[in-house]
Every structure is written in C-alpha cells, then in structure tokens.
GROMACS .gro file of C-alpha atoms in nm:
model
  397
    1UNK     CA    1   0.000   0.000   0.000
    2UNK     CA    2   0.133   0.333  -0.085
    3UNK     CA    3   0.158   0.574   0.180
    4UNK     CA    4   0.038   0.908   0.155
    5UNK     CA    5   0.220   1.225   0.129
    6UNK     CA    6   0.325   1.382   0.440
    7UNK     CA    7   0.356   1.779   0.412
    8UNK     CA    8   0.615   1.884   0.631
    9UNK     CA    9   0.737   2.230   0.782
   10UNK     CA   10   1.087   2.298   0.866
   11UNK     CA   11   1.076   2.547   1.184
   12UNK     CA   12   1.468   2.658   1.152
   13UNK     CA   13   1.555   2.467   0.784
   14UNK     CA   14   1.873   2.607   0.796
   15UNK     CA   15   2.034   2.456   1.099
   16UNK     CA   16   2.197   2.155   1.190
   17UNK     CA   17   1.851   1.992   1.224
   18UNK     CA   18   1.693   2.155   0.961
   19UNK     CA   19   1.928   2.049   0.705
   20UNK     CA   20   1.937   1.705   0.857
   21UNK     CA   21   1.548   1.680   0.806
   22UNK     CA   22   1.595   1.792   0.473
   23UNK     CA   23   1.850   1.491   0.393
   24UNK     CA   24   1.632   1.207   0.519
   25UNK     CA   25   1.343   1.386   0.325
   26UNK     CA   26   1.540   1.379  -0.004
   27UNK     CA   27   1.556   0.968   0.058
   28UNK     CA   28   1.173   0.946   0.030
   29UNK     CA   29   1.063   1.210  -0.234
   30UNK     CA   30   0.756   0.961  -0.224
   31UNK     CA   31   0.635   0.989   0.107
   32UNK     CA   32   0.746   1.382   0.192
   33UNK     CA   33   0.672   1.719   0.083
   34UNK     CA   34   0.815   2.018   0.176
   35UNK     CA   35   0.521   2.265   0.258
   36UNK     CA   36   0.700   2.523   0.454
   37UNK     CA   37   1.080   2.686   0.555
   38UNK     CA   38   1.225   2.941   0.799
   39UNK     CA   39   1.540   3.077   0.873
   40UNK     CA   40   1.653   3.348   1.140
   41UNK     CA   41   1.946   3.502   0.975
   42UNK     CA   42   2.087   3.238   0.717
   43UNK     CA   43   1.890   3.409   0.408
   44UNK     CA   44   2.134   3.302   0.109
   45UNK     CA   45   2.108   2.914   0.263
   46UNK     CA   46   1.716   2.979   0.275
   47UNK     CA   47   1.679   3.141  -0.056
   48UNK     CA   48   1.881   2.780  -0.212
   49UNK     CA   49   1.679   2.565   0.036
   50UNK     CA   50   1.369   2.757  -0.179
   51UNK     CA   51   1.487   2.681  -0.501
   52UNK     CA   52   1.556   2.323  -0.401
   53UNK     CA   53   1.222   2.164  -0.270
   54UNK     CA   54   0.940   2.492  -0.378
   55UNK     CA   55   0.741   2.494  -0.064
   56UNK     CA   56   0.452   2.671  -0.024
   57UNK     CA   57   0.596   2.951   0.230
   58UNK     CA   58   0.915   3.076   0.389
   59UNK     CA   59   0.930   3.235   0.645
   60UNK     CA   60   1.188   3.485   0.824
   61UNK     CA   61   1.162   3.713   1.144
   62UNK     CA   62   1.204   4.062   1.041
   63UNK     CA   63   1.017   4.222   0.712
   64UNK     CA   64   1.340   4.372   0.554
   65UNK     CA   65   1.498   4.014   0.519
   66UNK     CA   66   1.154   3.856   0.396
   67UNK     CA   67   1.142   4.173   0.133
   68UNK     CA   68   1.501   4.059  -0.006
   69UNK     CA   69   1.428   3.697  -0.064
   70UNK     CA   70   1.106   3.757  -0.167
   71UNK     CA   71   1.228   3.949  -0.460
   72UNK     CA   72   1.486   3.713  -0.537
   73UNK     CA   73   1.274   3.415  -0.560
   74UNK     CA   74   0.987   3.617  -0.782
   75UNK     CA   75   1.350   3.710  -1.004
   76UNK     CA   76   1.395   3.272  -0.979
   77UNK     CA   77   1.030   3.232  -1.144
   78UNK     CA   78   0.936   3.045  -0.787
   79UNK     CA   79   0.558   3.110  -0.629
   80UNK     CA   80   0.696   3.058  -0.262
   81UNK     CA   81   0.539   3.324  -0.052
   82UNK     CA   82   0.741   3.484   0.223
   83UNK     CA   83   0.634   3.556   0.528
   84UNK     CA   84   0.740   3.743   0.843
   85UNK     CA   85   0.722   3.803   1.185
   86UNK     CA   86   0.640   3.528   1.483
   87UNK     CA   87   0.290   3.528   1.398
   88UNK     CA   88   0.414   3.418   1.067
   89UNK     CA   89   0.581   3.122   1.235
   90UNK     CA   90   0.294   3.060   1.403
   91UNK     CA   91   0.047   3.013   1.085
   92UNK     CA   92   0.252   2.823   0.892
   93UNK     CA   93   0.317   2.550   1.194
   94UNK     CA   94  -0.060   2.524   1.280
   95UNK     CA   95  -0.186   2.562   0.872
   96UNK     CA   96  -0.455   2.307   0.763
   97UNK     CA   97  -0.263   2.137   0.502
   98UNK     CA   98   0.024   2.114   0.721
   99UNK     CA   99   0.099   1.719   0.823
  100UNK     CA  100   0.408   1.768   1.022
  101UNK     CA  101   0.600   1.990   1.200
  102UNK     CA  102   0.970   1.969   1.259
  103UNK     CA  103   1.033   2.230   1.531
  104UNK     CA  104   1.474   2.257   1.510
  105UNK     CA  105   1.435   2.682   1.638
  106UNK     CA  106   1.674   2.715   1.910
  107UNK     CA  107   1.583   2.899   2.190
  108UNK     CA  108   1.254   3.038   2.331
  109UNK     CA  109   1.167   3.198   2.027
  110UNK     CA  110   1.034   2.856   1.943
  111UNK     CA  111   0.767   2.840   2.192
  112UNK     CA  112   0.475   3.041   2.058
  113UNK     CA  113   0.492   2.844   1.681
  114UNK     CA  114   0.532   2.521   1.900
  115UNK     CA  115   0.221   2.579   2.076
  116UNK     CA  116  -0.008   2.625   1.753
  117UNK     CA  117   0.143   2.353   1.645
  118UNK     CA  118   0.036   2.124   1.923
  119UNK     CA  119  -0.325   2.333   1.990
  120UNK     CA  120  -0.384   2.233   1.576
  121UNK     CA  121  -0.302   1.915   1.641
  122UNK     CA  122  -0.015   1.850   1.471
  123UNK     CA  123   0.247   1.547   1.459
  124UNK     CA  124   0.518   1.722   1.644
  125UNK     CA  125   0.852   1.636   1.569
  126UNK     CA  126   1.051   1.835   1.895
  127UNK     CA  127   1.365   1.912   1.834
  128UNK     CA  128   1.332   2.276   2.017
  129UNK     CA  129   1.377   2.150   2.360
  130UNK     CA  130   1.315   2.484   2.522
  131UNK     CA  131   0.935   2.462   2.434
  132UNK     CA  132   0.919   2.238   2.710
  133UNK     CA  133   1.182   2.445   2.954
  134UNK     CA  134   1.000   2.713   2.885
  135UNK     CA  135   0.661   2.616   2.840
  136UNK     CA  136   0.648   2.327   3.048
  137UNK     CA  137   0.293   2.246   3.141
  138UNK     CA  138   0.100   2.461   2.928
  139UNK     CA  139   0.277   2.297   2.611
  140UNK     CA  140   0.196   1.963   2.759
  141UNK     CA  141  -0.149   2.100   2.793
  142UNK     CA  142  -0.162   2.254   2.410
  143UNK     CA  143  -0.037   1.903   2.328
  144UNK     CA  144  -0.339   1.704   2.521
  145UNK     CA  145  -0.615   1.956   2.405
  146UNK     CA  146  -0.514   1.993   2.041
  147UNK     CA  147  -0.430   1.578   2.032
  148UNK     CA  148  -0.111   1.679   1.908
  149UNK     CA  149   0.098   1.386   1.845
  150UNK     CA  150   0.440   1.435   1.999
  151UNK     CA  151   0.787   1.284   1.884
  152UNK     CA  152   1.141   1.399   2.055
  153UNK     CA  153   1.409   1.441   1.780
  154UNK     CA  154   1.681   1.503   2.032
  155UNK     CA  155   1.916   1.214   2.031
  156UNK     CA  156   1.865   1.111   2.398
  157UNK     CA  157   1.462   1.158   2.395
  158UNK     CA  158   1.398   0.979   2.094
  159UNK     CA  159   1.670   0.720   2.241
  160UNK     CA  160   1.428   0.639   2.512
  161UNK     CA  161   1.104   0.697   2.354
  162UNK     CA  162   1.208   0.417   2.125
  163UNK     CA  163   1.257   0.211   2.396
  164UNK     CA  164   0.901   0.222   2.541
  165UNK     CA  165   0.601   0.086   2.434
  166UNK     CA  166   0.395   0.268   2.181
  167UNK     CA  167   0.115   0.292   2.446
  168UNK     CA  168   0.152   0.618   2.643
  169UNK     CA  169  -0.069   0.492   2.912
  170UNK     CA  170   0.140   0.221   3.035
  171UNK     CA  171   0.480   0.421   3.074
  172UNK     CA  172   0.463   0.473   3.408
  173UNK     CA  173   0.388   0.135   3.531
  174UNK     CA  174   0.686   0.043   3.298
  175UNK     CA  175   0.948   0.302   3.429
  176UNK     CA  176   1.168   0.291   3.755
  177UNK     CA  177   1.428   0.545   3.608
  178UNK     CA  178   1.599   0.615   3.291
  179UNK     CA  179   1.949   0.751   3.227
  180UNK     CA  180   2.001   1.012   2.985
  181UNK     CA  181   2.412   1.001   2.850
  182UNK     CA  182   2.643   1.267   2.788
  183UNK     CA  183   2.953   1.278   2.596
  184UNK     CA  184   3.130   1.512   2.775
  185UNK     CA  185   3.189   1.709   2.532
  186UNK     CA  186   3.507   1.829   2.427
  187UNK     CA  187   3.653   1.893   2.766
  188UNK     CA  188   3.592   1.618   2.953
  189UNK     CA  189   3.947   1.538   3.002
  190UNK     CA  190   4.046   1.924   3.066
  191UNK     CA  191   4.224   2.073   3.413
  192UNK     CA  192   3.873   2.236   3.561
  193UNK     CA  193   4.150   2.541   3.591
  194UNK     CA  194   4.176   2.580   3.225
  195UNK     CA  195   3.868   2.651   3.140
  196UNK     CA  196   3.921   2.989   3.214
  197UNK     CA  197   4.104   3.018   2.918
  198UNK     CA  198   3.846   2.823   2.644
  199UNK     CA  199   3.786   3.040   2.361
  200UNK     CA  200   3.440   3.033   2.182
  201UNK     CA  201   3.599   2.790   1.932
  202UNK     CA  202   3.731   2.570   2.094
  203UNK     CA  203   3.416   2.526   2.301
  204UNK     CA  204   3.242   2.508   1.992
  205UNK     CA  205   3.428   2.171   1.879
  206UNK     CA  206   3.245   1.895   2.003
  207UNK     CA  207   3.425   1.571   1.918
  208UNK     CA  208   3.105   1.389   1.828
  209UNK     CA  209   2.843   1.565   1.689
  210UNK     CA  210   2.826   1.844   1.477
  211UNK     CA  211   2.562   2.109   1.586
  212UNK     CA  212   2.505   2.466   1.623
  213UNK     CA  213   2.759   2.719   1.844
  214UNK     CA  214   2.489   2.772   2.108
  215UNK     CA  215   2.392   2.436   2.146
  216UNK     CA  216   2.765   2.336   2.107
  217UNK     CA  217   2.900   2.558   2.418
  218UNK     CA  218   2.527   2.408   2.593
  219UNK     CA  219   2.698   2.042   2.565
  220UNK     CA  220   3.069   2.179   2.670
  221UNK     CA  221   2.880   2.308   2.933
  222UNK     CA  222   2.643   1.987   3.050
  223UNK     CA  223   2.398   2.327   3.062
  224UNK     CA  224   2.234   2.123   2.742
  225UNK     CA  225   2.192   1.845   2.940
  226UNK     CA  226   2.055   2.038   3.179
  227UNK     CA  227   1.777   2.139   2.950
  228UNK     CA  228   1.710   1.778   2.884
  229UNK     CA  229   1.643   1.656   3.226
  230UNK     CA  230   1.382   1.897   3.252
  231UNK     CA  231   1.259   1.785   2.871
  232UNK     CA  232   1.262   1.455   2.989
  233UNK     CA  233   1.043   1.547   3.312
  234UNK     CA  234   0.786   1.697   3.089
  235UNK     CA  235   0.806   1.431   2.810
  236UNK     CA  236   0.832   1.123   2.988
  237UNK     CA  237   0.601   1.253   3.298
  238UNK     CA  238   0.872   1.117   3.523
  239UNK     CA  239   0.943   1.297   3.918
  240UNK     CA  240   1.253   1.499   3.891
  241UNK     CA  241   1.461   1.172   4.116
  242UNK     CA  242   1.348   0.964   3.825
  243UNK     CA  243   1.624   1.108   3.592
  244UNK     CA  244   1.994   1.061   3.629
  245UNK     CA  245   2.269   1.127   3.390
  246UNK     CA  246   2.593   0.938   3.285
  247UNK     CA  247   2.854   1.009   3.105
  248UNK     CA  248   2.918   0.799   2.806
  249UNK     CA  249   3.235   0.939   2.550
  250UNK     CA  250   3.151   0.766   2.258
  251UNK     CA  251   2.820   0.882   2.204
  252UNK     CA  252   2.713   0.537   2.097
  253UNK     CA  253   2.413   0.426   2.374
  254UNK     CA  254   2.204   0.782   2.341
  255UNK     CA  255   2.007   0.708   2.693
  256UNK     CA  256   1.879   0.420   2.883
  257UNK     CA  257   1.560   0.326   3.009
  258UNK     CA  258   1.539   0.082   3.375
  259UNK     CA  259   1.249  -0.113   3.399
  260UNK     CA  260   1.077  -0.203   3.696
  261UNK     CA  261   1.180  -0.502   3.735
  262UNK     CA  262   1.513  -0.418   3.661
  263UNK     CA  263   1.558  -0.467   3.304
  264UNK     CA  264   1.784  -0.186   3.165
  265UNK     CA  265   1.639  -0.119   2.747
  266UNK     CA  266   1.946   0.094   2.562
  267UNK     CA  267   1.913   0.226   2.194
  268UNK     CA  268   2.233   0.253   2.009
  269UNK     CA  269   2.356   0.443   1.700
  270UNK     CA  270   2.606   0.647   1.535
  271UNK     CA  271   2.635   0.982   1.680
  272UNK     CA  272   2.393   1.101   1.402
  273UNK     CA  273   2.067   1.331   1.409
  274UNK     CA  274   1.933   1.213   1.086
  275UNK     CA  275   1.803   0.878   1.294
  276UNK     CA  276   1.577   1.041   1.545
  277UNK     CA  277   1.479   1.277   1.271
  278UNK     CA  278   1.356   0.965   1.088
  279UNK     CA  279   1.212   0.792   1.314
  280UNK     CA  280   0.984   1.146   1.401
  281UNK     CA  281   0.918   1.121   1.008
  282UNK     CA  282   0.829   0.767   0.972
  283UNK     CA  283   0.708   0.684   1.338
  284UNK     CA  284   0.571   0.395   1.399
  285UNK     CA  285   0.701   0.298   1.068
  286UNK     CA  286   1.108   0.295   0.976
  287UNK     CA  287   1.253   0.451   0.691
  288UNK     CA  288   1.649   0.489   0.566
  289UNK     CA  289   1.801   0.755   0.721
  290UNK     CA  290   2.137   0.820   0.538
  291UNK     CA  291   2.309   0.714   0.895
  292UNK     CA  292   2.606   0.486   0.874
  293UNK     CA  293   2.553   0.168   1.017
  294UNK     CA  294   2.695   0.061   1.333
  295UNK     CA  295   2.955  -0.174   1.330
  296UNK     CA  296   2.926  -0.359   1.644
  297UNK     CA  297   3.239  -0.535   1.601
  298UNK     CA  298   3.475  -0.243   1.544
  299UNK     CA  299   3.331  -0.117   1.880
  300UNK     CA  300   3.632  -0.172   2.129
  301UNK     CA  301   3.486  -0.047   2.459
  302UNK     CA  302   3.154   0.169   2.612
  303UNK     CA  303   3.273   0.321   2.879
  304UNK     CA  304   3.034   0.531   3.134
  305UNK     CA  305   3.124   0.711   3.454
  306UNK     CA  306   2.928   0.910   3.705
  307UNK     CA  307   2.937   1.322   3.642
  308UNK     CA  308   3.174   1.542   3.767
  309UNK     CA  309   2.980   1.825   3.913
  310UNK     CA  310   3.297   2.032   3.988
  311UNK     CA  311   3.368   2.019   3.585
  312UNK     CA  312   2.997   2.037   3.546
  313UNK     CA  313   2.840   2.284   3.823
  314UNK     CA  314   2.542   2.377   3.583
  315UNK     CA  315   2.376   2.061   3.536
  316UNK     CA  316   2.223   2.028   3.880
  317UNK     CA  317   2.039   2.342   3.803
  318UNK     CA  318   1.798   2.125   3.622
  319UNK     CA  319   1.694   1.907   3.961
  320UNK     CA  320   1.709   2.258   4.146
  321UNK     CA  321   1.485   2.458   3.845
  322UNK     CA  322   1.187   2.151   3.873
  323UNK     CA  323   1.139   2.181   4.229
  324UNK     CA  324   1.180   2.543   4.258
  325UNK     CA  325   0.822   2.770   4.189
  326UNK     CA  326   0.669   2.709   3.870
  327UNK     CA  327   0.852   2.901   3.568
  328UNK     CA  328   1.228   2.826   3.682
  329UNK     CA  329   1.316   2.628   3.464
  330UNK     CA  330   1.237   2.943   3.196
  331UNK     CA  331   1.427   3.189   3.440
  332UNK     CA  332   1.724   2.902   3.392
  333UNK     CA  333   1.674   2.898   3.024
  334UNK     CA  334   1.628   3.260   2.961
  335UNK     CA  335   1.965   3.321   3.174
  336UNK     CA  336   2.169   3.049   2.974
  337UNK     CA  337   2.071   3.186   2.647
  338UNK     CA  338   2.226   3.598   2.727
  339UNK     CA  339   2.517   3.386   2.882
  340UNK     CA  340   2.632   3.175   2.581
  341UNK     CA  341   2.580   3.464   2.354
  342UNK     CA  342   2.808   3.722   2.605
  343UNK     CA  343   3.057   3.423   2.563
  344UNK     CA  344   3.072   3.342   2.223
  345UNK     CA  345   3.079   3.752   2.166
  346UNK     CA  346   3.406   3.773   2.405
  347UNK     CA  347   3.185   3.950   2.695
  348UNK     CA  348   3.248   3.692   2.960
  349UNK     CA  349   3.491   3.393   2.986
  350UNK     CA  350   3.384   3.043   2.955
  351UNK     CA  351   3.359   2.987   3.271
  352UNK     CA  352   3.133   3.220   3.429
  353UNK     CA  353   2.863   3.141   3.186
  354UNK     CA  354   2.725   2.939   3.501
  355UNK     CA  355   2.815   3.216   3.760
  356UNK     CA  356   2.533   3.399   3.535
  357UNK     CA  357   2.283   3.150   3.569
  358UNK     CA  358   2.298   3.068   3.901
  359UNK     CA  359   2.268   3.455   3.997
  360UNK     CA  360   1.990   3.497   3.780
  361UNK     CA  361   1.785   3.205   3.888
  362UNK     CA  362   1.858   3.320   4.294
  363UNK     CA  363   1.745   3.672   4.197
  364UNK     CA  364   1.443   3.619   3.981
  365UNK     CA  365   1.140   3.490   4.169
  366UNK     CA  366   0.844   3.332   3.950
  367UNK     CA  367   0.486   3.483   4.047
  368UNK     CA  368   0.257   3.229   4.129
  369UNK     CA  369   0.053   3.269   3.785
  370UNK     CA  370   0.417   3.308   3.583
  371UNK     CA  371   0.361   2.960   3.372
  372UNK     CA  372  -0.013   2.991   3.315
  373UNK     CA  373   0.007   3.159   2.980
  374UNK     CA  374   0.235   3.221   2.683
  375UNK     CA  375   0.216   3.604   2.785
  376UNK     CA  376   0.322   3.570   3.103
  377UNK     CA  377   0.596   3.306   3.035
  378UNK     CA  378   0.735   3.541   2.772
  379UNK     CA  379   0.705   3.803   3.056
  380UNK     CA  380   0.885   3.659   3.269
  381UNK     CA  381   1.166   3.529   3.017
  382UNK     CA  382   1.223   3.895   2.933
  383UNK     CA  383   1.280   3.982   3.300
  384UNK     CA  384   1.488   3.696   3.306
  385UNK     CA  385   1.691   3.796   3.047
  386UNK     CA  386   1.718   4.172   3.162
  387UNK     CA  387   1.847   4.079   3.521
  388UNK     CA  388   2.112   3.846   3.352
  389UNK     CA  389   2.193   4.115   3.161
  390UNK     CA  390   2.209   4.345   3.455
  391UNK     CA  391   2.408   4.118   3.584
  392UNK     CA  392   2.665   4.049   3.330
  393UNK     CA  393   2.729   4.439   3.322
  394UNK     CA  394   2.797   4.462   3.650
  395UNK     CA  395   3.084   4.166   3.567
  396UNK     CA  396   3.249   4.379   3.301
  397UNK     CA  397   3.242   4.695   3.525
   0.00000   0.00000   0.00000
C-alpha cells in the first residue's frame, strides 16, 4: 500500500537539524513534501533551500529580510510566498494542510509556533527543547487539548522513547528510572583550571556531533543536558529523582531506560541526528536515514562514569529549576541563552557562563501565575533575560 504524502514544515531549515530533516526527506521524495521553511538570519542558505524543494511559504523574522528573498525568488520564477514576523511562524506550523512539523528553532523563540502547532493538532517532531523548559505544562497542555501527536528528535529523547512501548498509558507502570548520556563534550578530560582560558571555538568543537555554536558551548557546558532533564520530566512525565545522567564518551548508547523489574532497554547508534529525525518522520514505521551503520564489532569499549559536578556545576540546576516555583526552569533557560551569547561575543569567559545563571535564577522569583500563559511566560523570560543582563554588566564593570 502506498503511503500518503506527508507535508512537512521545517521550523529553523537552515540549521543543523533543519538540514538534517531535509536529507532524510530527499531519501523518500515519495512519502514527503516540503510545505514550509524558515530561517533566522541564514537568508542566502534559505533562498537555495527555496529553489531546491518549492514549498509553499518561507518564512523569516524581520520584514526587511523577507522583502530581499522575496524578490529574489519572484526574479527565480518560484511562487513561494514569504512571510514574516512570529505570527508568521505561528500560521505556517498550525496551517490546515500542514501534516508535520519539525520544530529545530533554538531557543525560546520557538515556543509560541510550538504551541499552535500542538493546539492544531499536529504530529510534532521536537527538536526545540526549550518549548518544554519554557513552556512546560501549558505545552503539555496545548499538546493534550489539540491531540497533538508528539515525537522527541533530540538524540537522547527519541533514544528512550524508542525504547518504550507505543502505548503512552502504560509508561509509568513500565518506568523505575531512565538515564540520559552525555559525551562530555570536548573537555571532559580538561584541568577544571583551564577553562578559564576556552575560547568560543574551541568550546564550539564537540568531538562527536556536529551542531550549532549555542547548542555546542550548551553540551561543553552539561547546561544542554541540563535542558534535557527537565525535557525529559515533561516528556516522559517522570518525578525529577526519576532522571539521572551518565557520562558515556563515545556517544554510541544515546540514553537508557530501567524497567521495573530491573531490566535496563538501551538504543544505540552512530552519533547522528538524521536517525531520530527519521524515526519522528516515519514513526511507527522505519525509513532509511542516510546514517552509517553501526559496526558492532569495530566497537572496542563503552565506557560510562558518574558526572563530575565540579567540571559540570550547571547541570544540577535542572533538579534545582523543577522543584523550585513554577517558571524556573524558563528563568534558567532565559539566563543560559544571554550567557552563551556574552561568551561566544568575548563578553564573559567560559567559565562564568554558570556564575550567570545561578545569579539569575537566585534573583528572579516566578509569580505564582508566571507559567499559566504564553504572555506571562514570555514576561517573565524577558525579566529573566534583563536581570542576567544586569548582571553580566555589573561583571564587566
């Protein structure tokens, strides 16, 4: 039986995960479509993205960038219409003839098109992890109302939501714990004293996986790890103790699920997105991905070993963010993001990225009501964001 086509928008098309989707989609020009694009910044990657696959709409944030591309695909002969704006984001994600929606925007600035993708009921491929440190239970909500159908894409979600069983219902009968693994990242090894002195490009060169420069210095940091424990909270509906994280340097088991009765169920892969990103595609079906297979045999050792939190001070700001007041967890985010960016811009050294986050959680206090809408989250992310700020000036004074 031939399947039908799946129309597909690509929320960030010209990241890492974007492109990735793209890939796997060029495998199965019979099943896929491309309906929609966005970029933030990356117009000359969006305007040949365009030209490639014709969807439907692009879309980009500001009007003067949606102005240029939209004249130079009209100059191309193309009908794509460009869009702009976060409204624009919005539309697209939660459009009737949109299928799918792969969500690969980093940052908050994916929540709002995340949540009219979930309230349309959408299948909801998440690779924008801070919808759900942001938006916590009201995405979760959006997801249940709208019957949303949602599928992690990062490597470690998907890991363990492959190894459960396709009925939701049953999860938490079936889960004591699961383990989410960490490479590391590319100073694992490293004096802690050094990192003083880690420039934004070396942070920047993970020795597995190649990603973005924000969610790069995240895994140098464990701060993206962080972010996952709370995903994992939201996704899995597990108690904050029911998390732990490993480290594992060869990237090869992506997380770990521990049964009740003791069983431990592992997924393992190359160190490559384009798997979860196919299995979000083809779910509960399985399609080539492009991924190189593993070769079990060439494998001469896993290795794991417990965290070290003096390396790694910032990921036990996930366990302290859940059971702090509603919304901490986007104080924590909000904070992390102004960090990364005052490092990779030469404001702040490497390692006071955390110093930043910790003082910004301490100092910004969640109302009681903070989480209850998209306004006020946003609200509160901007104060957030404007104490860390605050903060970071005071550093450089």
């Amino acid at each position: 039986m031939t399947a039908m086509i799946q129309r597909v928008c690509i929320l960030g098309s010209t990241g890492s995960v974007g492109v990735n989707t793209l890939d796997v989609l060029a495998r199965h020009p019979d099943r896929f479509e491309v309906f929609a694009l966005s970029a933030k910044t990356r117009l000359d990657t969006l305007q040949a993205q365009c030209r490639q696959w014709k969807p439907r709409f692009a879309v980009l944030p500001d009007a003067s960038r949606a102005r240029t591309l939209r004249d130079a695909l009209r100059a191309d002969g193309l009908r794509t219409e460009v869009l702009s704006g976060v409204h624009a984001l919005a539309e697209v994600a939660a459009h009737p003839e949109v299928d799918s929606v792969m969500a690969a925007i980093v940052g908050a600035a994916g929540l709002a098109p995340c949540l009219a993708a979930a309230r349309a009921g959408k299948r909801l491929m998440l690779a924008n992890k801070e919808a759900l440190v942001v938006g916590g239970a009201l995405f979760m909500q959006a997801v249940r109302e709208g019957g949303a159908q949602l599928l992690p894409i990062d490597s470690e979600h998907s890991a363990i939501f492959q190894c459960l069983p396709q009925d939701r219902a049953c999860w938490h009968e079936h889960i004591d714990h699961i383990v989410l693994t960490a490479s590391g990242g590319p100073f694992l090894r490293c004096e802690v004293a050094s990192l003083a002195a880690v420039t934004p490009d070396e942070a920047c060169a993970h020795p597995n996986w190649v990603m973005g420069r924000k969610i790069s210095v995240d895994s140098a940091t464990m701060m993206n790890k962080a972010l996952e424990v709370i995903e994992a909270h939201w996704l899995f509906g597990l108690a904050p103790e029911q998390i732990r994280v490993v480290i594992h340097p060869q990237s090869i088991v992506h997380s770990m699920v521990v049964c009740r009765d003791n069983s431990v169920l592992a997924q393992l892969g190359t160190p490559d997105m384009r798997v979860p990103i196919a299995v979000g595609l083809a779910y509960p079906q399985r399609i080539t991905s492009g991924a190189a297979r593993l070769d079990v045999e060439a494998m001469a050792r896993l290795s794991f070993e417990p965290v070290d939190v003096a390396r790694f001070p910032g990921l036990r700001l996930a366990w302290d963010s859940l059971r702090a007041p509603a919304g901490s967890t986007a104080v924590l985010n909000a904070a992390n993001e102004v960090a990364v960016e005052a490092f990779l811009s030469g404001a702040i050294r490497f390692d006071q990225i955390h110093a930043v986050n910790l003082h910004t959680l301490s100092a910004v206090s969640p109302e009681a009501d903070s989480a209850a809408s998209i306004e006020s989250l946003l609200a509160l992310d901007a104060a957030a964001r404007r104490e860390a700020a605050r903060h970071l000036a005071g550093m450089r004074a």
